[in-house]
Coordinates of C-alpha atoms in Angstrom, one line a residue:
Chain A
X46 CA -0.7 -51.9 20.5
X47 CA -3.4 -49.6 19.6
X48 CA -2.8 -47.4 22.6
X49 CA 0.9 -47.3 21.9
X50 CA 0.2 -46.3 18.3
X51 CA -2.1 -43.5 19.3
X52 CA 0.5 -42.2 21.8
X53 CA 3.3 -42.3 19.3
X54 CA 1.1 -40.5 16.8
X55 CA 0.3 -37.9 19.5
X56 CA 4.0 -37.3 20.2
X57 CA 4.8 -37.1 16.5
X58 CA 2.1 -34.5 16.0
X59 CA 3.2 -32.6 19.1
X60 CA 6.8 -32.3 17.7
X61 CA 5.5 -31.3 14.3
X62 CA 3.2 -28.6 15.8
X63 CA 5.8 -27.2 18.2
X64 CA 8.5 -27.0 15.5
X65 CA 6.0 -25.7 13.0
X66 CA 5.0 -22.9 15.3
X67 CA 8.6 -22.1 16.0
X68 CA 9.4 -21.9 12.2
X69 CA 6.1 -20.0 11.6
X70 CA 7.1 -17.4 14.2
X71 CA 10.6 -17.0 13.0
X72 CA 12.0 -16.9 16.4
X73 CA 15.4 -18.0 15.2
X74 CA 15.5 -16.2 11.9
X75 CA 18.2 -13.5 11.8
X76 CA 17.1 -10.0 10.9
X77 CA 18.1 -8.9 7.4
X78 CA 20.6 -6.0 7.1
X79 CA 18.4 -3.9 4.9
X80 CA 14.9 -3.1 6.0
X81 CA 13.4 -2.0 2.7
X82 CA 10.4 0.1 2.2
X83 CA 9.1 -2.5 -0.2
X84 CA 8.8 -5.1 2.6
X85 CA 6.7 -2.7 4.6
X86 CA 4.6 -1.9 1.5
X87 CA 4.1 -5.6 0.7
X88 CA 3.0 -6.2 4.3
X89 CA 0.5 -3.4 4.0
X90 CA -0.8 -4.8 0.7
X91 CA -1.0 -8.3 2.1
X92 CA -2.9 -7.1 5.2
X93 CA -5.4 -5.2 3.1
X94 CA -5.7 -8.0 0.6
X95 CA -6.6 -10.4 3.4
X96 CA -9.1 -8.0 4.8
X97 CA -10.6 -7.5 1.4
X98 CA -10.9 -11.3 0.9
X99 CA -12.5 -11.6 4.4
X100 CA -14.9 -8.8 3.6
X101 CA -15.8 -10.3 0.3
X102 CA -16.4 -13.7 1.9
X103 CA -18.7 -12.0 4.4
X104 CA -20.7 -10.4 1.7
X105 CA -20.9 -13.6 -0.2
X106 CA -22.2 -15.4 2.9
X107 CA -24.7 -12.7 3.7
X108 CA -26.0 -12.3 0.1
X109 CA -26.4 -8.7 1.0
X110 CA -28.9 -7.0 -1.3
X111 CA -28.5 -3.6 -2.7
X112 CA -24.8 -3.6 -3.4
X113 CA -23.6 -3.1 -7.0
X114 CA -22.7 -6.1 -9.0
X115 CA -19.3 -4.6 -9.9
X116 CA -18.4 -3.9 -6.4
X117 CA -19.5 -7.4 -5.3
X118 CA -17.7 -8.9 -8.2
X119 CA -14.4 -7.3 -7.2
X120 CA -14.6 -8.8 -3.8
X121 CA -16.4 -12.0 -4.2
X122 CA -14.9 -13.2 -7.4
X123 CA -11.8 -14.7 -6.0
X124 CA -12.4 -14.9 -2.2
X125 CA -8.6 -15.1 -2.1
X126 CA -5.8 -12.6 -1.7
X127 CA -4.6 -10.5 -4.6
X128 CA -1.1 -10.9 -6.0
X129 CA 0.5 -8.3 -3.9
X130 CA 3.8 -8.4 -5.8
X131 CA 1.9 -7.5 -9.0
X132 CA 0.2 -4.6 -7.1
X133 CA 3.6 -3.2 -6.1
X134 CA 4.9 -3.7 -9.7
X135 CA 1.9 -1.8 -11.0
X136 CA 2.6 1.0 -8.6
X137 CA 6.2 1.3 -9.7
X138 CA 5.2 0.9 -13.3
X139 CA 2.7 3.8 -13.0
X140 CA 5.3 6.0 -11.3
X141 CA 7.9 5.2 -14.0
X142 CA 5.3 6.0 -16.7
X143 CA 4.7 9.4 -15.3
X144 CA 8.3 10.4 -15.2
X145 CA 10.0 12.1 -18.2
X146 CA 12.5 10.1 -20.1
X147 CA 15.5 11.9 -18.8
X148 CA 14.5 11.6 -15.1
X149 CA 17.3 9.8 -13.3
X150 CA 14.8 7.9 -11.2
X151 CA 12.8 6.5 -14.1
X152 CA 15.1 3.6 -14.8
X153 CA 15.2 2.6 -11.1
X154 CA 11.4 2.5 -11.0
X155 CA 11.3 0.5 -14.3
X156 CA 13.7 -2.0 -12.9
X157 CA 11.7 -2.3 -9.7
X158 CA 8.5 -2.8 -11.6
X159 CA 10.2 -5.5 -13.7
X160 CA 11.5 -7.2 -10.6
X161 CA 8.1 -7.3 -9.0
X162 CA 6.4 -8.5 -12.2
X163 CA 8.8 -11.5 -12.2
X164 CA 8.1 -12.1 -8.5
X165 CA 4.4 -11.9 -9.2
X166 CA 4.7 -14.7 -11.8
X167 CA 6.6 -16.9 -9.4
X168 CA 4.0 -16.1 -6.7
X169 CA 1.1 -17.1 -9.0
X170 CA 2.9 -20.4 -9.6
X171 CA 3.5 -21.0 -5.9
X172 CA -0.1 -20.2 -5.1
X173 CA -1.3 -22.6 -7.7
X174 CA 0.9 -25.3 -6.3
X175 CA -0.4 -24.6 -2.8
X176 CA -4.0 -24.8 -4.1
X177 CA -3.3 -28.1 -5.7
X178 CA -1.7 -29.3 -2.5
X179 CA -4.6 -28.2 -0.4
X180 CA -6.9 -30.2 -2.6
X181 CA -5.0 -33.4 -1.9
X182 CA -6.4 -35.9 0.5
X183 CA -3.3 -36.1 2.7
X184 CA -2.9 -32.4 3.1
X185 CA -6.6 -32.1 4.2
X186 CA -6.2 -35.0 6.6
X187 CA -3.0 -33.6 7.9
X188 CA -4.4 -30.0 8.4
X189 CA -7.3 -31.4 10.2
X190 CA -5.1 -33.5 12.4
X191 CA -2.8 -30.6 13.2
X192 CA -5.8 -28.4 13.9
X193 CA -7.4 -30.9 16.2
X194 CA -4.2 -31.8 17.9
X195 CA -3.2 -28.1 18.2
X196 CA -6.3 -27.6 20.3
X197 CA -5.2 -30.5 22.5
X198 CA -1.8 -29.1 22.8
X199 CA -3.3 -25.9 24.1
X200 CA -1.2 -24.0 26.5
X201 CA 2.1 -25.9 25.8
X202 CA 2.3 -24.5 22.3
X203 CA 1.2 -21.1 23.5
X204 CA 4.2 -21.2 25.7
X205 CA 6.4 -22.2 22.8
X206 CA 5.4 -18.9 21.1
X207 CA 6.4 -16.9 24.1
X208 CA 3.0 -16.3 25.6
X209 CA 2.6 -18.5 28.7
X210 CA -1.0 -19.7 29.1
X211 CA -2.1 -18.8 25.6
X212 CA -3.9 -21.3 23.4
X213 CA -2.9 -21.8 19.8
X214 CA -5.2 -23.0 17.2
X215 CA -4.2 -23.9 13.6
X216 CA -6.5 -22.4 11.1
X217 CA -7.4 -24.1 7.8
X218 CA -7.7 -22.0 4.7
X219 CA -11.5 -22.2 4.5
X220 CA -11.8 -20.7 8.0
X221 CA -9.4 -17.9 7.5
X222 CA -11.7 -15.1 6.3
X223 CA -14.1 -15.7 9.3
X224 CA -11.1 -15.8 11.7
X225 CA -9.8 -12.5 10.3
X226 CA -13.2 -10.8 10.7
X227 CA -13.6 -12.2 14.2
X228 CA -10.1 -11.1 15.1
X229 CA -10.8 -7.5 14.0
X230 CA -14.2 -7.2 15.5
X231 CA -13.6 -9.6 18.3
X232 CA -13.8 -7.4 21.4
X233 CA -16.8 -5.5 20.1
X234 CA -18.6 -8.6 18.9
X235 CA -18.4 -9.9 22.5
X236 CA -20.0 -6.7 23.9
X237 CA -22.2 -5.8 21.0
X238 CA -25.2 -6.4 23.2
X239 CA -24.7 -3.0 24.5
X240 CA -24.4 -1.4 21.1
X241 CA -27.5 -0.1 19.5
X242 CA -26.7 -1.3 16.0
X243 CA -24.6 -3.7 14.0
X244 CA -20.8 -3.3 14.3
X245 CA -19.0 -3.4 11.0
X246 CA -15.5 -2.7 9.7
X247 CA -15.0 0.9 8.5
X248 CA -12.9 -0.7 5.8
X249 CA -16.2 -1.5 4.0
X250 CA -17.0 2.2 3.8
X251 CA -13.6 2.9 2.2
X252 CA -14.4 0.1 -0.3
X253 CA -17.8 1.7 -1.0
X254 CA -16.2 5.0 -1.8
X255 CA -13.0 4.0 -3.5
X256 CA -14.2 0.8 -5.2
X257 CA -10.7 -0.5 -5.0
X258 CA -9.1 0.3 -1.7
X259 CA -5.7 -1.2 -2.6
X260 CA -5.4 0.5 -6.0
X261 CA -7.1 3.8 -5.0
X262 CA -7.0 4.8 -1.4
X263 CA -3.8 3.1 -0.4
X264 CA -1.9 4.2 -3.4
X265 CA -2.8 7.8 -2.6
X266 CA -1.9 7.4 1.0
X267 CA 1.7 6.2 0.3
X268 CA 2.3 8.8 -2.4
X269 CA 4.4 11.0 -0.1
X270 CA 6.5 7.8 0.5
X271 CA 7.4 7.6 -3.2
X272 CA 8.1 11.3 -3.3
X273 CA 10.5 10.9 -0.4
X274 CA 11.9 7.8 -2.1
X275 CA 12.6 9.7 -5.2
X276 CA 14.3 12.5 -3.3
X277 CA 16.4 9.9 -1.5
X278 CA 17.5 8.2 -4.7
X279 CA 18.3 11.5 -6.5
X280 CA 20.1 12.8 -3.3
X281 CA 22.0 9.6 -3.0
X282 CA 23.0 9.6 -6.6
X283 CA 24.5 13.1 -6.2
X284 CA 26.2 12.1 -3.0
X285 CA 27.7 9.0 -4.5
X286 CA 29.0 10.9 -7.5
X287 CA 30.3 13.5 -5.2
X288 CA 32.1 10.9 -3.1
X289 CA 33.6 9.4 -6.3
X290 CA 34.8 12.8 -7.5
X291 CA 36.3 13.4 -4.1
X292 CA 38.1 10.1 -4.1
X293 CA 39.4 10.7 -7.6
X294 CA 40.6 14.2 -6.7
X295 CA 42.3 13.0 -3.6
X296 CA 44.1 10.3 -5.6
X297 CA 45.3 12.9 -8.1
X298 CA 46.5 15.2 -5.3
X299 CA 48.2 12.3 -3.6
X300 CA 50.3 11.7 -6.7
X301 CA 51.4 15.3 -6.9
X302 CA 52.1 16.1 -3.4
X303 CA 52.8 14.1 -0.3
X304 CA 50.7 16.3 2.0
X305 CA 47.7 17.2 0.0
X306 CA 45.8 20.3 1.0
X307 CA 42.3 19.5 2.1
X308 CA 39.9 20.7 -0.5
X309 CA 36.7 22.4 0.6
X310 CA 33.9 20.7 -1.1
X311 CA 30.3 22.0 -1.2
X312 CA 28.0 20.2 1.2
X313 CA 26.1 17.2 -0.3
X314 CA 22.7 18.0 -1.6
X315 CA 20.3 16.9 0.9
X316 CA 16.8 15.8 0.0
X317 CA 14.3 18.6 0.4
X318 CA 11.0 17.8 2.1
X319 CA 8.1 18.3 -0.2
X320 CA 6.5 21.7 -0.2
X321 CA 3.3 21.8 1.8
X322 CA 0.1 22.9 0.3
X323 CA 1.0 26.2 -1.3
X324 CA -1.8 27.2 -3.6
X325 CA -0.6 28.7 -6.9
X326 CA -2.5 30.4 -9.7
X327 CA -1.0 30.8 -13.1
X328 CA -2.5 32.7 -16.0
X329 CA -1.8 32.9 -19.7
X330 CA -3.1 32.7 -23.2
X331 CA -4.2 30.0 -25.6
X332 CA -3.2 29.3 -29.2
X333 CA -6.1 28.1 -31.4
X334 CA -5.2 24.8 -33.1
X335 CA -8.5 23.1 -33.8
X336 CA -10.4 26.3 -33.4
X337 CA -11.2 29.0 -36.0
X338 CA -9.2 32.0 -34.7
X339 CA -11.6 34.5 -36.3
X340 CA -10.7 37.9 -37.5
X341 CA -9.4 39.1 -34.2
X342 CA -9.5 37.9 -30.7
X343 CA -11.4 39.9 -28.2
X344 CA -10.6 37.8 -25.2
X345 CA -7.9 35.1 -24.7
X346 CA -7.2 33.9 -21.2
X347 CA -6.5 30.8 -19.3
X348 CA -6.1 30.4 -15.6
X349 CA -5.0 27.3 -13.6
X350 CA -5.0 27.0 -9.8
X351 CA -3.2 24.1 -8.2
X352 CA -1.6 23.1 -4.9
X353 CA 2.1 22.4 -5.3
X354 CA 2.0 19.2 -3.3
X355 CA -0.7 17.8 -5.5
X356 CA -3.0 17.1 -2.6
X357 CA -5.9 19.2 -3.9
X358 CA -7.8 19.1 -7.1
X359 CA -6.7 21.4 -9.9
X360 CA -9.2 24.0 -11.1
X361 CA -9.0 26.1 -14.2
X362 CA -10.9 28.2 -16.7
X363 CA -10.2 29.6 -20.1
X364 CA -11.9 31.6 -22.7
X365 CA -11.3 32.4 -26.3
X366 CA -13.6 35.1 -27.8
X367 CA -13.2 36.5 -31.3
X368 CA -15.0 38.3 -34.1
X369 CA -15.9 36.0 -36.9
X370 CA -16.7 37.0 -40.5
X371 CA -20.0 35.6 -41.8
X372 CA -19.0 35.8 -45.5
X373 CA -22.5 35.2 -47.0
X374 CA -23.9 38.3 -45.3
X375 CA -20.6 40.2 -44.9
X376 CA -21.1 40.6 -41.2
X377 CA -18.6 40.5 -38.4
X378 CA -20.1 38.9 -35.3
X379 CA -18.8 37.9 -31.9
X380 CA -18.5 34.3 -30.7
X381 CA -16.8 32.7 -27.8
X382 CA -15.9 29.4 -26.3
X383 CA -15.0 28.9 -22.7
X384 CA -13.6 25.9 -20.7
X385 CA -14.0 24.7 -17.1
X386 CA -11.0 22.5 -16.2
X387 CA -10.7 20.1 -13.3
X388 CA -7.9 17.6 -12.8
X389 CA -4.9 16.7 -10.7
X390 CA -1.2 17.6 -10.4
X391 CA 1.5 15.1 -9.7
X392 CA 4.4 16.9 -8.0
X393 CA 6.8 14.0 -8.8
X394 CA 6.4 14.2 -12.6
X395 CA 5.2 17.9 -12.5
X396 CA 2.4 16.9 -14.9
X397 CA -1.2 17.9 -14.9
X398 CA -4.1 16.0 -16.4
X399 CA -7.8 16.1 -16.2
X400 CA -11.1 16.6 -17.8
X401 CA -13.0 19.7 -19.0
X402 CA -16.3 21.0 -20.2
X403 CA -16.4 23.3 -23.2
X404 CA -19.2 25.9 -23.6
X405 CA -19.8 27.9 -26.7
X406 CA -22.0 30.9 -27.4
X407 CA -22.2 33.7 -30.0
X408 CA -24.1 35.4 -32.8
X409 CA -24.9 33.9 -36.1
X410 CA -26.6 35.0 -39.3
X411 CA -29.7 33.3 -40.7
X412 CA -30.4 32.8 -44.4
X413 CA -32.1 36.2 -44.6
X414 CA -28.9 37.7 -43.1
X415 CA -30.7 38.6 -39.9
X416 CA -28.6 38.1 -36.8
X417 CA -29.5 35.7 -34.0
X418 CA -27.9 34.9 -30.7
X419 CA -27.0 31.4 -29.6
X420 CA -27.0 31.1 -25.8
X421 CA -24.4 29.2 -24.0
X422 CA -25.3 25.5 -24.0
X423 CA -25.8 24.4 -20.4
X424 CA -24.3 20.9 -20.5
X425 CA -21.3 21.7 -22.6
X426 CA -19.1 19.2 -24.3
X427 CA -16.6 17.0 -22.7
X428 CA -12.9 16.7 -23.3
X429 CA -9.5 16.3 -21.7
X430 CA -6.5 18.4 -20.9
X431 CA -3.0 17.8 -20.0
X432 CA 0.0 20.0 -19.2
X433 CA 3.5 19.9 -17.7
X434 CA 5.1 22.4 -15.4
X435 CA 8.5 23.5 -16.9
X436 CA 10.5 26.3 -15.3
X437 CA 7.5 27.7 -13.6
X438 CA 5.4 27.7 -16.8
X439 CA 2.4 25.4 -17.4
X440 CA 2.5 24.3 -21.0
X441 CA -0.4 22.1 -22.1
X442 CA -3.3 21.4 -24.5
X443 CA -7.0 21.1 -24.4
X444 CA -8.7 18.3 -26.5
X445 CA -12.4 18.1 -27.2
X446 CA -13.8 14.7 -27.5
X447 CA -16.3 14.9 -30.4
X448 CA -19.3 12.7 -31.1
X449 CA -18.0 9.2 -31.8
X450 CA -15.1 9.6 -29.5
X451 CA -12.9 11.5 -32.0
X452 CA -10.4 13.7 -30.2
X453 CA -9.8 17.1 -31.6
X454 CA -7.1 19.3 -30.2
X455 CA -8.6 22.7 -29.7
X456 CA -5.9 24.9 -28.2
X457 CA -2.5 24.8 -26.7
X458 CA -1.7 27.1 -23.9
X459 CA 0.9 28.5 -21.7
X460 CA 0.3 29.9 -18.2
X461 CA 3.0 31.5 -16.1
Chain B
X128 CA 32.0 -69.1 9.0
X129 CA 28.3 -69.3 8.9
X130 CA 28.1 -68.3 12.5
X131 CA 30.2 -65.2 11.8
X132 CA 28.2 -64.2 8.7
X133 CA 24.8 -64.6 10.2
X134 CA 24.8 -61.5 12.5
X135 CA 26.2 -59.4 9.7
X136 CA 23.5 -60.6 7.3
X137 CA 20.9 -59.9 9.9
X138 CA 22.3 -56.5 10.5
X139 CA 22.4 -55.7 6.8
X140 CA 18.9 -57.0 6.4
X141 CA 17.7 -54.8 9.3
X142 CA 19.5 -51.8 7.8
X143 CA 18.0 -52.3 4.4
X144 CA 14.6 -52.6 6.0
X145 CA 14.9 -49.8 8.6
X146 CA 16.8 -47.2 6.6
X147 CA 14.1 -46.6 4.0
X148 CA 11.5 -46.4 6.7
X149 CA 13.6 -43.9 8.7
X150 CA 14.3 -41.9 5.5
X151 CA 10.6 -41.9 4.7
X152 CA 9.7 -40.8 8.2
X153 CA 12.2 -38.0 8.0
X154 CA 10.9 -36.8 4.6
X155 CA 7.4 -37.0 6.0
X156 CA 8.3 -35.1 9.1
X157 CA 10.0 -32.4 7.0
X158 CA 6.9 -32.1 4.8
X159 CA 4.7 -31.9 7.9
X160 CA 6.9 -29.2 9.4
X161 CA 6.7 -27.2 6.2
X162 CA 2.9 -27.5 6.0
X163 CA 2.3 -26.7 9.6
X164 CA 4.7 -23.7 9.5
X165 CA 2.7 -22.3 6.6
X166 CA -0.7 -22.6 8.3
X167 CA -2.3 -19.6 9.8
X168 CA -2.7 -19.7 13.5
X169 CA -5.0 -18.1 16.1
X170 CA -3.5 -17.4 19.5
X171 CA -5.9 -16.5 22.3
X172 CA -6.0 -16.3 26.0
X173 CA -2.8 -14.2 26.1
X174 CA -2.1 -12.6 29.4
X175 CA 0.6 -10.2 28.4
X176 CA 2.9 -9.3 31.2
X177 CA 2.9 -5.7 32.3
X178 CA 6.3 -4.6 31.3
X179 CA 7.8 -1.4 30.1
X180 CA 8.0 -1.0 26.4
X181 CA 9.6 1.7 24.3
X182 CA 7.3 4.5 23.2
X183 CA 7.6 7.0 20.4
X184 CA 7.8 10.7 21.5
X185 CA 5.3 12.7 19.4
X186 CA 7.1 15.5 17.5
X187 CA 6.1 19.1 18.0
X188 CA 4.1 19.0 14.8
X189 CA 2.3 15.9 15.9
X190 CA 1.5 17.4 19.2
X191 CA 0.1 20.4 17.4
X192 CA -2.0 18.2 15.3
X193 CA -3.3 16.4 18.3
X194 CA -4.1 19.7 19.9
X195 CA -6.0 20.9 16.8
X196 CA -7.7 17.8 15.6
X197 CA -7.4 15.3 18.5
X198 CA -5.9 11.8 18.2
X199 CA -6.5 10.3 14.8
X200 CA -9.6 8.1 14.2
X201 CA -7.2 5.7 12.5
X202 CA -3.5 5.6 11.8
X203 CA -1.1 3.6 9.7
X204 CA 2.7 3.4 10.2
X205 CA 5.4 1.9 8.0
X206 CA 8.9 1.4 9.2
X207 CA 11.9 1.0 6.9
X208 CA 15.5 2.1 6.5
X209 CA 16.8 4.7 4.1
X210 CA 20.4 4.9 3.2
X211 CA 22.1 8.0 4.3
X212 CA 25.6 9.4 3.8
X213 CA 28.3 6.9 3.9
X214 CA 25.7 4.2 3.4
X215 CA 24.5 4.3 7.0
X216 CA 20.9 3.3 7.4
X217 CA 18.4 5.7 8.9
X218 CA 15.1 4.4 10.3
X219 CA 12.1 6.0 8.7
X220 CA 8.7 6.2 10.5
X221 CA 6.1 6.9 7.8
X222 CA 2.8 7.7 9.5
X223 CA -0.6 8.5 8.1
X224 CA -3.2 9.9 10.6
X225 CA -6.7 9.7 9.3
X226 CA -9.6 11.9 10.5
X227 CA -12.4 10.3 8.4
X228 CA -15.2 12.2 10.0
X229 CA -13.4 15.5 9.2
X230 CA -12.1 14.4 5.9
X231 CA -8.5 15.1 6.7
X232 CA -5.4 12.9 6.4
X233 CA -2.0 14.0 7.6
X234 CA 1.3 12.3 6.7
X235 CA 4.4 12.5 8.9
X236 CA 7.8 11.3 8.1
X237 CA 9.8 10.8 11.3
X238 CA 7.4 13.2 13.0
X239 CA 7.8 15.9 10.4
X240 CA 4.6 16.8 8.6
X241 CA 5.1 15.8 5.0
X242 CA 1.6 16.2 3.6
X243 CA -2.0 17.0 4.4
X244 CA -4.8 16.0 2.2
X245 CA -8.5 16.4 2.2
X246 CA -11.3 14.1 1.3
X247 CA -15.1 14.2 1.6
X248 CA -15.9 13.5 5.2
X249 CA -17.4 10.2 6.1
X250 CA -20.7 10.5 7.9
X251 CA -20.5 7.5 10.1
X252 CA -20.4 6.7 13.8
X253 CA -16.9 5.5 14.4
X254 CA -16.1 3.4 17.4
X255 CA -13.1 4.9 19.1
X256 CA -9.9 2.9 18.6
X257 CA -8.0 1.9 21.8
X258 CA -4.6 2.7 20.3
X259 CA -2.4 5.7 19.9
X260 CA 0.5 6.2 17.5
X261 CA 3.1 6.6 20.2
X262 CA 2.5 3.1 21.5
X263 CA 4.4 1.6 18.6
X264 CA 8.0 1.9 17.7
X265 CA 10.1 0.7 14.9
X266 CA 11.1 -3.0 14.7
X267 CA 9.3 -4.1 17.9
X268 CA 9.1 -7.8 18.3
X269 CA 5.8 -9.7 18.6
X270 CA 5.9 -9.7 22.4
X271 CA 6.5 -6.0 22.3
X272 CA 3.5 -5.3 20.0
X273 CA 1.3 -7.6 22.1
X274 CA 2.4 -5.9 25.3
X275 CA 2.1 -2.3 23.8
X276 CA -1.4 -3.0 22.4
X277 CA -2.5 -5.1 25.3
X278 CA -3.7 -7.8 22.9
X279 CA -5.3 -10.9 24.3
X280 CA -5.6 -12.7 21.0
X281 CA -4.6 -12.4 17.4
X282 CA -4.6 -14.4 14.1
X283 CA -1.3 -14.8 12.3
X284 CA -1.0 -15.5 8.6
X285 CA 2.4 -16.4 7.2
X286 CA 3.2 -15.0 3.8
X287 CA 4.5 -17.0 0.9
X288 CA 8.2 -17.3 0.6
X289 CA 8.0 -16.0 -3.0
X290 CA 6.2 -12.9 -1.8
X291 CA 8.1 -12.0 1.3
X292 CA 10.4 -14.5 3.1
X293 CA 9.8 -14.5 6.9
X294 CA 6.9 -12.1 6.4
X295 CA 3.7 -12.5 8.5
X296 CA 0.5 -10.5 8.8
X297 CA -1.4 -10.3 12.0
X298 CA -5.0 -9.4 12.7
X299 CA -6.2 -8.4 16.2
X300 CA -8.9 -6.3 17.8
X301 CA -9.2 -3.3 15.5
X302 CA -5.6 -3.7 14.5
X303 CA -3.5 -5.3 11.7
X304 CA 0.2 -5.4 11.5
X305 CA 3.0 -7.0 9.6
X306 CA 6.3 -8.4 10.7
X307 CA 9.3 -9.5 8.8
X308 CA 12.2 -11.4 10.5
X309 CA 10.3 -11.0 13.7
X310 CA 10.3 -7.2 13.5
X311 CA 7.4 -4.8 13.2
X312 CA 7.4 -3.2 9.8
X313 CA 3.7 -2.1 9.3
X314 CA 0.8 -1.4 11.6
X315 CA -2.6 0.0 11.0
X316 CA -5.7 0.4 13.1
X317 CA -9.0 -0.7 11.7
X318 CA -11.9 1.4 13.1
X319 CA -15.3 -0.1 13.4
X320 CA -18.6 1.7 12.7
X321 CA -21.9 1.2 14.4
X322 CA -24.5 0.8 11.8
X323 CA -28.2 1.3 12.1

């Protein structure tokens, strides 16, 4: 009786394991008709999210000294995957935020962001349910049974996956980070005896530099994809409207004449590949806003250099020099302020943004009306700048952040 | 009368007794199937058959990049469809080639160079990856990827239905990839570094 029961249990688990693998491998699932970029992006995010969790788990295990608490915190806090749907929603949201109100793609990105925020909520709920289920006794027992039995099934289940002779092991959640690390480093772990040092994932170096690989590095990496996507959407919109116009015109012609003359239409607008790395410098003048303009300006320049594909940092400099009247002593003395700008350019939105340092120098009068010179302060004062490229002209403003964090718009500028 | 009723009563009794048990077993089996399908799995000991697999032909610009910079220290590829005129789909191969020690990243869309960016070079001793971009083509199946990459083992993690139905991520020797509906949609090499 006992033997029969064990045998029956064995067969039952075999069926479960074999069918489970089949379902898990999607051998019979039909391919969807539309292979979206979002699916590819989600798979990328999910892969990196799992690696991040595995790396964090590794650090937590090792109690590695010398790493910053914030960095460790970002990895170790959860030990679980991120919500990839929310990450994608944030990417689309950020893209939509950057676009001007009248951009025809903006609404499409807003809709995508909303769609993925909704998905993210549903995913959170599903993961909570899964977590609760994993904590139940039956699930734990069952997972262990499947895992143990899977090892027993060995090559049979491997064959069911399409790899004759392969061995399949089920992995319980707690083991997953170590399994992922082992899978990635597997071959080298086995031969590390010949290596001089320790073998680690390069991914960790990306994390050290970017802090958040998913939000920083990966987002930058797929930026050209979003540019291409925008081109596609705008191109398609034009084509669709063109087709509709064509259809309407054809109908109108059909009502007038039985043999309509074919009408020559302009070719559809095709999406242009993004320009590649052309460095452009634009120069212009500033208009003092939060800056005393003085009696007369002696120098008024601004220069901004950027790469039109946005792949290089933006550099700029500006200067406003003027003669100021010192009323108490009735003296006209020179003074100047200059700015060093750094920042970035987004070719999608055609917007610039960045930070700056402001340096001032000039001559002043003392109480006895003698004249003194104030040298340029070495550290300068910090601020921000932003601009937009319109019809080849960069229009923007420079804001100085005063003590206490109070922003003061210093100048507006145009460079062409 | 009693003799004719007795078998029916026995049958009804059995049905009442067996049916709930059978239903319970079926429900239990369904639950077990669902659970086991969602569990990650490690497959090892694969002896992938030597068979011809499709390869991607490097474009002229990609060949020039290889000539100038060599094969990338790491690369990532995304495969997806874009809708073209008349609604027909066009497969897009979005590739990023990373040269971390030189601080260069090059993006290709269907082999055409779309962007080149610079970063501060990483001063690390990278272990060479055993893969090249042309080994992988759009929408390969799992056996195709295993064969192309000559994998002997991998760990597969099914994704949640709410995130991506029929989506799976895979982790193998210096490689991660993602499949949906059994088709390769994302692949990235994961270089290793030898640390002191």
